[in-house]
């Protein structure tokens, strides 16, 4: 320990003590074990930190042209070296094979390759593409390479050709179109054919021959103009889009909710009616009410539909004309992208450091505050954060009072004896029982027994669809409360036991009752320990995933557990959870390569959350300890 | 507490209220009650977890029951060909040899309808399916004919019922039948009126021979039914295989069955009429059995070239075969003989079967082309002397009812050869026909003079302690095995509920992670508590402890998506690193000893940083050594070496097993050499080294280390060469084919998960060894290492043990890491490069899909209970040891 002797040199040797006694090799082995543990911890945290933080940093866009004339453009997500099969090289065109052999020789049998995120899924049916170094003829970082993060179909990599503003014709006829065309400078106008949601551009010359003419498009040609147009109109388009989403989700949801309530009221009245043959006045009233609500809802739906259509109509006017990278025999493809379908766009290779930082922060903001897109592989994790926090809150509300009660009972009220100490050992050991066992209990007892009974008593109208008889927020919180109860009991017990009995005796001697002693002497001094226990329980609860898989965490919850519909807090709903999100996105995602960065970021978020809780526990313990330190006798 | 006393003048003259306020008493009493009740309730609630698990699991082991088994009719019964029960257990029908289908109520036996299907005297044989109404009739003139016999149910509106009937039904409890037309009507619990009537139709026919069709059977095939029939013709008997085809009429949309192809297949005519014909599977084999006990299997997979694949006896000579039937899926045959013995068997691939003589047919003769052997795998029940007369297989599982000559009826589960229940019809009447209701909830027995019906509840037939914990011979398997396979795409799948592979997986995960985590954690704890500087310790200890609260889903994700693909690329280097790391620490120690004393003393407080610096050196060394290791010992390709499956003598770079043994032997030989050197060499050298100076000692010690390494290598090589020369190969046991998600990864990452908990508890145990013990030891001249090794460690031993037990408990129940990184295949092998499936991961995967209260659901609860018990026992042992240790530490 600290009294390590440093004088075991020559003098000791003379005293016929062996150098073997120092045990240097063993010392190094034990030290090595600690060094390994430390480095593993540090390495793991560093890995998560680096990968998690790096996810949202915009990468440059590289355009690669291969020797056999295929163009690829995208971000480099990974690069490594591999050993190509000889048969593969033999089957390649001579030019590539030659380069491959040369590189193989240099790389001692290994050649490099890169995984490009090429996006453009709608055109190529591919999100990613491996490109081996020997295939490459030329690579550049095109100045105007743009990255579009879209609402659907992942990312788009291409060049901005023009900003397109569509002017619709009320009555599509060549004459009306001609009149419109005349208003704009020549060359900047195209015809628009097809449907509003899937328009197509045609040159003006085809005016007489085209069919399905719907309007005229005015183009602001050139990347600069396109970018400028995008910057001007994107914010408005997105705003309208958000409004439309609110209409679709919140407003429609509220109407649906009322209609459903009315329907359930009818069903309830029907159920009651079987008992008493004659009292069907109530049922009639419920039915009438339902008819009223339905008529009202139909009106509301129509109104919302009209509003949505108007927004959609306006938004479909603003489009970005993009072209993909073309090379050799493969010509560039032109694609129209609606502005409101673009989450954000940026010319990756033109970004300054400041621009990159802003993009980075914007992506973080979206991650923290928005809903997931693209099967959870893009967008945010707001619902998961929300679910985790609400679930943990309910859990701690449930666990702390009962944990403290049990601990007080064990320490202050129960007569010490073999029974109490065996109960104590049992409770202690429950902390070590696997969480999945609690999950099994939660599913079997809470969902299938308690929940099913609640459904039969109060939600019979909704049967056979379960309300509480399935996994949900409340059951998940209760399951985790049960799981963390031993932690709280043990921590509280230790804190209560640590209050010196002299203080208790002093209080009692002064004439205080037992409860007064507990309330005014014991509990305040045990508070730091209790709060530490609570925070540790929360930290454990927030990171637990296995039981949640059984009692209500889902990959995508359509509604948050708290919303504007009565009764506002919906404890029976399924919810999203950060830990489960990691499992789900990492393992159940179709586009797992694209989802992996999201997993890192979510992991980082979860670790930070739990680290904060732990640090809070330590800090609070220290503070409260200091506060009550003077109270020692 | 202040007692209210009679007031008297106080010393100061000021009168104070001495009476305690009422509210204080009330609050005290209320608080006491609330805390006591709340506390007890909370503790009970927590403990209720175990009780609830037991409550769910317990029904698994309740025996099957038959209720209300009564004679519903006591009249003389005509000679029958078949009896059946409807889905709702209200009606039954029988087909008599006179060609009449008779429908009767199951509650009172009243006849509801009779239908002459074929003219009297024409019907000879009939065959029925378990899951469809399609029947085959064999007629006296050599024709076979399709028929559909079954119940048609129809939901009627209240208004469609005749006057007064609905009211009558409303007065009766639901599910009570009332006669209606030629069937019955009942009110269902969902307030509907369901009518059940017989539907019997005849279909297409085909002529086979000239004589009667003695035996007929059919199974559903890929395009239509496949039929086997034995019919008499001019010269003896003929066996025909007929393929039916479903033709759909474009106009009506209805499909009709027609005969497509009839082939006569050969069989070995014994001169007597066979007693049974059975088609197996989807019509790949046909079995012919004689009541003398002979059985022939004719392979008809290729209808152009059928052949007799096997012949032999099902029952020993001297006993007669009295009943034969196939079970659901038509793969398993059950038979009964004149001694009352019931057996079951199925086809097993001949090349996998270990002992065809012992389990195959008696006196078996096989065709040279035969690839499979009919294997008698099970004995159900005991031979009690009364011949078996009838069988009734279930339409949903491997249950079968057997009826005996003396009136006994027994219910067997074929899969685990268990007798579930037995019941008797009384008066020793032979049970000629049996029928099980489609939902396994009713049984109909026919004796010559009575009809009996009872409500059957098989409970959870697939689960029994034997089925769950011992090897079971499943259909098609070459031997009894522990298997977990709880679901499959097909209806006639045999559920396999052996928990042993999952328990094995749990143990495998625990062992490998403890192997990695426990030594690291305990050694690290020793260094932290005994040799680490206070300031460094204040940083390192909490940071390792923080890892304890790292969510395991994070570790699982990293294990599966980061480490597993990475390690797959660098397996040899990983293995080399395991060897290189201890090596560099030892080399570091040797180098440290070479330092001059004044340097060593000065740097001693920073020794840990030097040790830290050795880690990258070790990693580098491992990376460098990986390639040569692979080249020297594994023929240049470790994964190829692992996957190689050839004979030991074969000429292949992978044939040599030395390399694998070497890796396995190295740690052991390292330990042996270390042991020898401390117990033999060190005492010798201690004498000599007393006079040496530091430099000389360091040099000699370095030489000793080099020698020790060489000795270790030599020993390992000699051992492995010996083992390899003797023909042993490690492949197939601890190392085998490499799979990306494997026990190595799980061991590593789960080791990582348990390190913090073991480390923390061990460190606490070591630190709580009283300081005076250390002081005394150091004062007596012991070095810090001697103090740590001989004084602190033994004192804290029980604490360390308890730390390991708690770590073990955590490893047993860890879910997310194994779920994500272990591959989840329920295999039972120790191969460190293969995955496994643990109890916990299995629960997480399957419980959300399990049907509530099904056998599968309850078995998963049993798995949870097993986990609970395992961890609870381990933790209790740890806790008791810890308490004892604490008591001892106080006494010191």
mmCIF file of C-alpha atoms in Angstrom, chain A residues 1 3-10 12-14 16-41 44-45 47-48 402-403 405-406 408-410 413 423 425-430 432-438 440-441 443-445 448-449 452 464 482 485-486 489 508 511-516 518 539 543-546 549-550 579 582-583 586-587 596 599-600 603 606-607 610-611 614, chain B residues 1-2 24 27-28 31-32 35-36 38-40 42-43 46-47 49 52-53 520 523-524 527-532 540 543-544 546-547 549-551 553-555 557-558 560-562 581-582 585-586 588-589 592-593 601 604 607-608 610-612 614-615 682 685-686 689-691 693-694 697 701 704 741 748 752 755 759 771 774-775 783-786 813 815-816 819-820 840 843-844 847-848 852 857 861 864 867-868 871-872 875-876 879 883:
data_model
loop_
_atom_site.group_PDB
_atom_site.id
_atom_site.type_symbol
_atom_site.label_atom_id
_atom_site.label_comp_id
_atom_site.label_asym_id
_atom_site.label_seq_id
_atom_site.Cartn_x
_atom_site.Cartn_y
_atom_site.Cartn_z
ATOM 1 C CA UNK A 1 0.000 0.000 0.000
ATOM 2 C CA UNK A 3 4.038 2.410 2.911
ATOM 3 C CA UNK A 4 5.841 0.882 0.046
ATOM 4 C CA UNK A 5 9.472 0.571 0.853
ATOM 5 C CA UNK A 6 11.802 1.969 -1.672
ATOM 6 C CA UNK A 7 14.967 0.791 -0.082
ATOM 7 C CA UNK A 8 15.149 -2.802 -1.068
ATOM 8 C CA UNK A 9 18.385 -2.424 -2.903
ATOM 9 C CA UNK A 10 21.759 -3.642 -1.918
ATOM 10 C CA UNK A 12 18.421 -5.753 1.907
ATOM 11 C CA UNK A 13 20.383 -8.155 -0.198
ATOM 12 C CA UNK A 14 23.054 -8.199 2.384
ATOM 13 C CA UNK A 16 19.937 -12.229 2.967
ATOM 14 C CA UNK A 17 16.498 -11.303 1.689
ATOM 15 C CA UNK A 18 15.794 -12.504 -1.793
ATOM 16 C CA UNK A 19 14.887 -10.299 -4.716
ATOM 17 C CA UNK A 20 12.264 -12.896 -5.532
ATOM 18 C CA UNK A 21 10.255 -11.469 -2.688
ATOM 19 C CA UNK A 22 9.527 -8.384 -4.711
ATOM 20 C CA UNK A 23 7.587 -10.454 -7.199
ATOM 21 C CA UNK A 24 8.098 -8.002 -10.019
ATOM 22 C CA UNK A 25 6.676 -10.290 -12.755
ATOM 23 C CA UNK A 26 3.486 -10.903 -10.787
ATOM 24 C CA UNK A 27 3.228 -7.225 -10.051
ATOM 25 C CA UNK A 28 3.390 -6.525 -13.741
ATOM 26 C CA UNK A 29 0.813 -9.162 -14.513
ATOM 27 C CA UNK A 30 -1.687 -7.714 -12.034
ATOM 28 C CA UNK A 31 -0.854 -4.248 -13.251
ATOM 29 C CA UNK A 32 -1.291 -5.476 -16.784
ATOM 30 C CA UNK A 33 -4.774 -6.716 -15.966
ATOM 31 C CA UNK A 34 -5.697 -3.306 -14.627
ATOM 32 C CA UNK A 35 -4.098 -1.614 -17.616
ATOM 33 C CA UNK A 36 -6.131 -3.797 -19.945
ATOM 34 C CA UNK A 37 -9.363 -3.061 -18.105
ATOM 35 C CA UNK A 38 -8.647 0.656 -18.120
ATOM 36 C CA UNK A 39 -7.725 0.743 -21.763
ATOM 37 C CA UNK A 40 -10.763 -1.296 -22.724
ATOM 38 C CA UNK A 41 -13.036 1.115 -20.881
ATOM 39 C CA UNK A 44 -14.891 1.715 -25.785
ATOM 40 C CA UNK A 45 -15.945 5.158 -24.658
ATOM 41 C CA UNK A 47 -15.017 4.573 -29.974
ATOM 42 C CA UNK A 48 -18.576 5.530 -29.178
ATOM 43 C CA UNK A 402 -42.386 1.665 -1.836
ATOM 44 C CA UNK A 403 -38.662 1.132 -1.636
ATOM 45 C CA UNK A 405 -41.354 2.024 3.023
ATOM 46 C CA UNK A 406 -39.863 -1.439 2.740
ATOM 47 C CA UNK A 408 -37.871 1.621 6.862
ATOM 48 C CA UNK A 409 -39.892 -1.402 7.803
ATOM 49 C CA UNK A 410 -36.863 -3.664 7.632
ATOM 50 C CA UNK A 413 -39.955 -1.608 12.604
ATOM 51 C CA UNK A 423 -35.721 -11.508 3.893
ATOM 52 C CA UNK A 425 -30.690 -11.545 1.817
ATOM 53 C CA UNK A 426 -33.568 -12.457 -0.477
ATOM 54 C CA UNK A 427 -34.260 -8.832 -1.378
ATOM 55 C CA UNK A 428 -30.558 -8.273 -1.918
ATOM 56 C CA UNK A 429 -30.412 -11.224 -4.246
ATOM 57 C CA UNK A 430 -33.374 -10.089 -6.257
ATOM 58 C CA UNK A 432 -29.098 -9.944 -9.117
ATOM 59 C CA UNK A 433 -31.997 -11.747 -10.757
ATOM 60 C CA UNK A 434 -31.807 -11.255 -14.531
ATOM 61 C CA UNK A 435 -33.890 -8.425 -15.862
ATOM 62 C CA UNK A 436 -35.491 -10.660 -18.468
ATOM 63 C CA UNK A 437 -37.105 -12.638 -15.647
ATOM 64 C CA UNK A 438 -38.810 -9.467 -14.485
ATOM 65 C CA UNK A 440 -41.437 -12.332 -18.170
ATOM 66 C CA UNK A 441 -43.229 -11.562 -14.932
ATOM 67 C CA UNK A 443 -45.796 -9.746 -19.412
ATOM 68 C CA UNK A 444 -47.466 -12.618 -17.611
ATOM 69 C CA UNK A 445 -48.760 -10.749 -14.611
ATOM 70 C CA UNK A 448 -52.015 -10.764 -19.274
ATOM 71 C CA UNK A 449 -53.527 -10.987 -15.796
ATOM 72 C CA UNK A 452 -56.823 -8.281 -19.014
ATOM 73 C CA UNK A 464 -61.360 -8.050 -28.249
ATOM 74 C CA UNK A 482 -40.085 -4.006 -9.581
ATOM 75 C CA UNK A 485 -36.995 -1.957 -6.137
ATOM 76 C CA UNK A 486 -34.246 -4.083 -4.559
ATOM 77 C CA UNK A 489 -34.436 -0.910 -0.741
ATOM 78 C CA UNK A 508 -36.275 9.410 21.703
ATOM 79 C CA UNK A 511 -39.473 12.726 24.144
ATOM 80 C CA UNK A 512 -40.007 12.467 20.402
ATOM 81 C CA UNK A 513 -42.192 9.675 19.185
ATOM 82 C CA UNK A 514 -40.780 6.968 16.945
ATOM 83 C CA UNK A 515 -42.313 8.508 13.848
ATOM 84 C CA UNK A 516 -41.056 11.957 14.821
ATOM 85 C CA UNK A 518 -37.772 8.866 11.799
ATOM 86 C CA UNK A 539 -29.748 4.816 -14.331
ATOM 87 C CA UNK A 543 -30.476 1.387 -19.668
ATOM 88 C CA UNK A 544 -32.506 -1.811 -19.353
ATOM 89 C CA UNK A 545 -33.827 -3.145 -22.622
ATOM 90 C CA UNK A 546 -34.478 -6.852 -22.279
ATOM 91 C CA UNK A 549 -38.919 -5.998 -25.348
ATOM 92 C CA UNK A 550 -41.612 -8.031 -23.635
ATOM 93 C CA UNK A 579 -32.104 1.322 -25.694
ATOM 94 C CA UNK A 582 -30.377 0.818 -30.604
ATOM 95 C CA UNK A 583 -31.297 -2.853 -30.778
ATOM 96 C CA UNK A 586 -28.873 -2.013 -35.385
ATOM 97 C CA UNK A 587 -30.475 -5.382 -35.994
ATOM 98 C CA UNK A 596 -25.262 2.229 -38.281
ATOM 99 C CA UNK A 599 -26.983 3.607 -33.773
ATOM 100 C CA UNK A 600 -23.699 5.154 -32.728
ATOM 101 C CA UNK A 603 -25.664 4.981 -28.165
ATOM 102 C CA UNK A 606 -27.874 6.960 -24.030
ATOM 103 C CA UNK A 607 -24.411 6.776 -22.506
ATOM 104 C CA UNK A 610 -26.733 7.561 -17.979
ATOM 105 C CA UNK A 611 -23.381 9.159 -17.247
ATOM 106 C CA UNK A 614 -24.497 8.804 -12.365
ATOM 107 C CA UNK B 1 -41.755 9.065 24.497
ATOM 108 C CA UNK B 2 -43.119 11.461 26.953
ATOM 109 C CA UNK B 24 -48.360 12.990 17.605
ATOM 110 C CA UNK B 27 -49.242 10.246 13.411
ATOM 111 C CA UNK B 28 -47.035 7.728 15.148
ATOM 112 C CA UNK B 31 -46.931 5.898 10.311
ATOM 113 C CA UNK B 32 -46.184 2.655 12.096
ATOM 114 C CA UNK B 35 -44.769 1.465 7.107
ATOM 115 C CA UNK B 36 -45.383 -2.024 8.414
ATOM 116 C CA UNK B 38 -46.494 -1.054 3.053
ATOM 117 C CA UNK B 39 -43.123 -2.586 3.799
ATOM 118 C CA UNK B 40 -44.431 -6.103 4.111
ATOM 119 C CA UNK B 42 -43.667 -4.330 -1.006
ATOM 120 C CA UNK B 43 -41.388 -7.150 0.030
ATOM 121 C CA UNK B 46 -41.070 -8.459 -4.977
ATOM 122 C CA UNK B 47 -40.986 -12.009 -3.753
ATOM 123 C CA UNK B 49 -42.242 -12.748 -8.851
ATOM 124 C CA UNK B 52 -46.098 -16.095 -10.069
ATOM 125 C CA UNK B 53 -43.569 -17.882 -12.248
ATOM 126 C CA UNK B 520 -8.694 -9.798 -15.310
ATOM 127 C CA UNK B 523 -5.893 -9.217 -10.786
ATOM 128 C CA UNK B 524 -6.817 -5.624 -11.562
ATOM 129 C CA UNK B 527 -3.194 -4.099 -8.213
ATOM 130 C CA UNK B 528 -5.620 -1.269 -7.512
ATOM 131 C CA UNK B 529 -5.932 -1.987 -3.849
ATOM 132 C CA UNK B 530 -2.331 -2.870 -3.090
ATOM 133 C CA UNK B 531 -0.043 -1.127 -5.520
ATOM 134 C CA UNK B 532 -1.758 1.825 -7.106
ATOM 135 C CA UNK B 540 -9.369 4.625 -12.425
ATOM 136 C CA UNK B 543 -14.223 4.943 -14.311
ATOM 137 C CA UNK B 544 -14.219 1.147 -14.252
ATOM 138 C CA UNK B 546 -19.041 3.484 -14.304
ATOM 139 C CA UNK B 547 -18.893 0.661 -16.795
ATOM 140 C CA UNK B 549 -24.053 1.033 -15.411
ATOM 141 C CA UNK B 550 -23.310 0.969 -19.129
ATOM 142 C CA UNK B 551 -26.420 -0.454 -20.791
ATOM 143 C CA UNK B 553 -27.571 -3.137 -25.284
ATOM 144 C CA UNK B 554 -24.637 -0.852 -26.089
ATOM 145 C CA UNK B 555 -22.164 -3.628 -25.454
ATOM 146 C CA UNK B 557 -24.414 -3.625 -30.404
ATOM 147 C CA UNK B 558 -20.679 -3.059 -30.337
ATOM 148 C CA UNK B 560 -22.215 -7.755 -32.925
ATOM 149 C CA UNK B 561 -21.674 -4.932 -35.368
ATOM 150 C CA UNK B 562 -18.158 -3.752 -34.551
ATOM 151 C CA UNK B 581 -0.156 -9.680 -23.803
ATOM 152 C CA UNK B 582 0.998 -11.695 -20.765
ATOM 153 C CA UNK B 585 4.078 -7.799 -19.227
ATOM 154 C CA UNK B 586 6.589 -10.415 -18.171
ATOM 155 C CA UNK B 588 8.357 -5.506 -19.049
ATOM 156 C CA UNK B 589 8.953 -6.820 -15.572
ATOM 157 C CA UNK B 592 12.166 -3.099 -15.026
ATOM 158 C CA UNK B 593 14.426 -5.280 -12.926
ATOM 159 C CA UNK B 601 12.884 3.758 -6.876
ATOM 160 C CA UNK B 604 8.134 3.323 -8.886
ATOM 161 C CA UNK B 607 5.137 2.089 -12.782
ATOM 162 C CA UNK B 608 1.502 1.807 -13.809
ATOM 163 C CA UNK B 610 4.879 1.917 -17.958
ATOM 164 C CA UNK B 611 2.601 -1.065 -17.653
ATOM 165 C CA UNK B 612 -0.049 0.826 -19.617
ATOM 166 C CA UNK B 614 3.166 -2.194 -22.655
ATOM 167 C CA UNK B 615 -0.399 -2.824 -23.807
ATOM 168 C CA UNK B 682 12.909 -20.435 -7.020
ATOM 169 C CA UNK B 685 17.799 -19.751 -6.671
ATOM 170 C CA UNK B 686 16.677 -17.961 -3.544
ATOM 171 C CA UNK B 689 20.586 -15.050 -5.269
ATOM 172 C CA UNK B 690 20.857 -13.732 -1.732
ATOM 173 C CA UNK B 691 24.427 -12.710 -2.419
ATOM 174 C CA UNK B 693 23.462 -7.644 -6.645
ATOM 175 C CA UNK B 694 20.439 -6.285 -8.419
ATOM 176 C CA UNK B 697 19.786 -10.977 -10.288
ATOM 177 C CA UNK B 701 15.932 -13.691 -13.774
ATOM 178 C CA UNK B 704 15.091 -17.679 -16.324
ATOM 179 C CA UNK B 741 -21.020 -14.364 -34.005
ATOM 180 C CA UNK B 748 -14.938 -10.977 -24.570
ATOM 181 C CA UNK B 752 -16.323 -6.782 -20.249
ATOM 182 C CA UNK B 755 -15.489 -6.994 -15.044
ATOM 183 C CA UNK B 759 -13.669 -5.619 -9.841
ATOM 184 C CA UNK B 771 -4.621 -1.973 7.819
ATOM 185 C CA UNK B 774 -0.561 -5.019 6.328
ATOM 186 C CA UNK B 775 1.484 -2.913 8.696
ATOM 187 C CA UNK B 783 7.728 -6.919 0.694
ATOM 188 C CA UNK B 784 4.470 -5.384 -0.552
ATOM 189 C CA UNK B 785 4.010 -8.265 -2.939
ATOM 190 C CA UNK B 786 4.507 -10.824 -0.168
ATOM 191 C CA UNK B 813 -28.879 -13.723 -16.917
ATOM 192 C CA UNK B 815 -29.730 -10.942 -22.271
ATOM 193 C CA UNK B 816 -28.950 -8.221 -24.766
ATOM 194 C CA UNK B 819 -29.151 -11.870 -28.042
ATOM 195 C CA UNK B 820 -27.188 -9.651 -30.375
ATOM 196 C CA UNK B 840 -32.494 -15.381 -21.621
ATOM 197 C CA UNK B 843 -37.153 -15.805 -23.869
ATOM 198 C CA UNK B 844 -36.580 -12.397 -25.399
ATOM 199 C CA UNK B 847 -42.046 -14.919 -25.639
ATOM 200 C CA UNK B 848 -43.584 -11.982 -27.529
ATOM 201 C CA UNK B 852 -50.755 -17.039 -24.075
ATOM 202 C CA UNK B 857 -45.613 -20.005 -23.318
ATOM 203 C CA UNK B 861 -41.866 -19.325 -18.163
ATOM 204 C CA UNK B 864 -37.406 -17.890 -16.785
ATOM 205 C CA UNK B 867 -32.873 -18.557 -14.725
ATOM 206 C CA UNK B 868 -34.393 -17.176 -11.562
ATOM 207 C CA UNK B 871 -29.136 -16.746 -10.241
ATOM 208 C CA UNK B 872 -30.913 -16.762 -6.914
ATOM 209 C CA UNK B 875 -26.345 -14.962 -5.377
ATOM 210 C CA UNK B 876 -27.468 -16.422 -2.090
ATOM 211 C CA UNK B 879 -24.239 -13.235 -0.107
ATOM 212 C CA UNK B 883 -21.617 -11.821 5.250
#
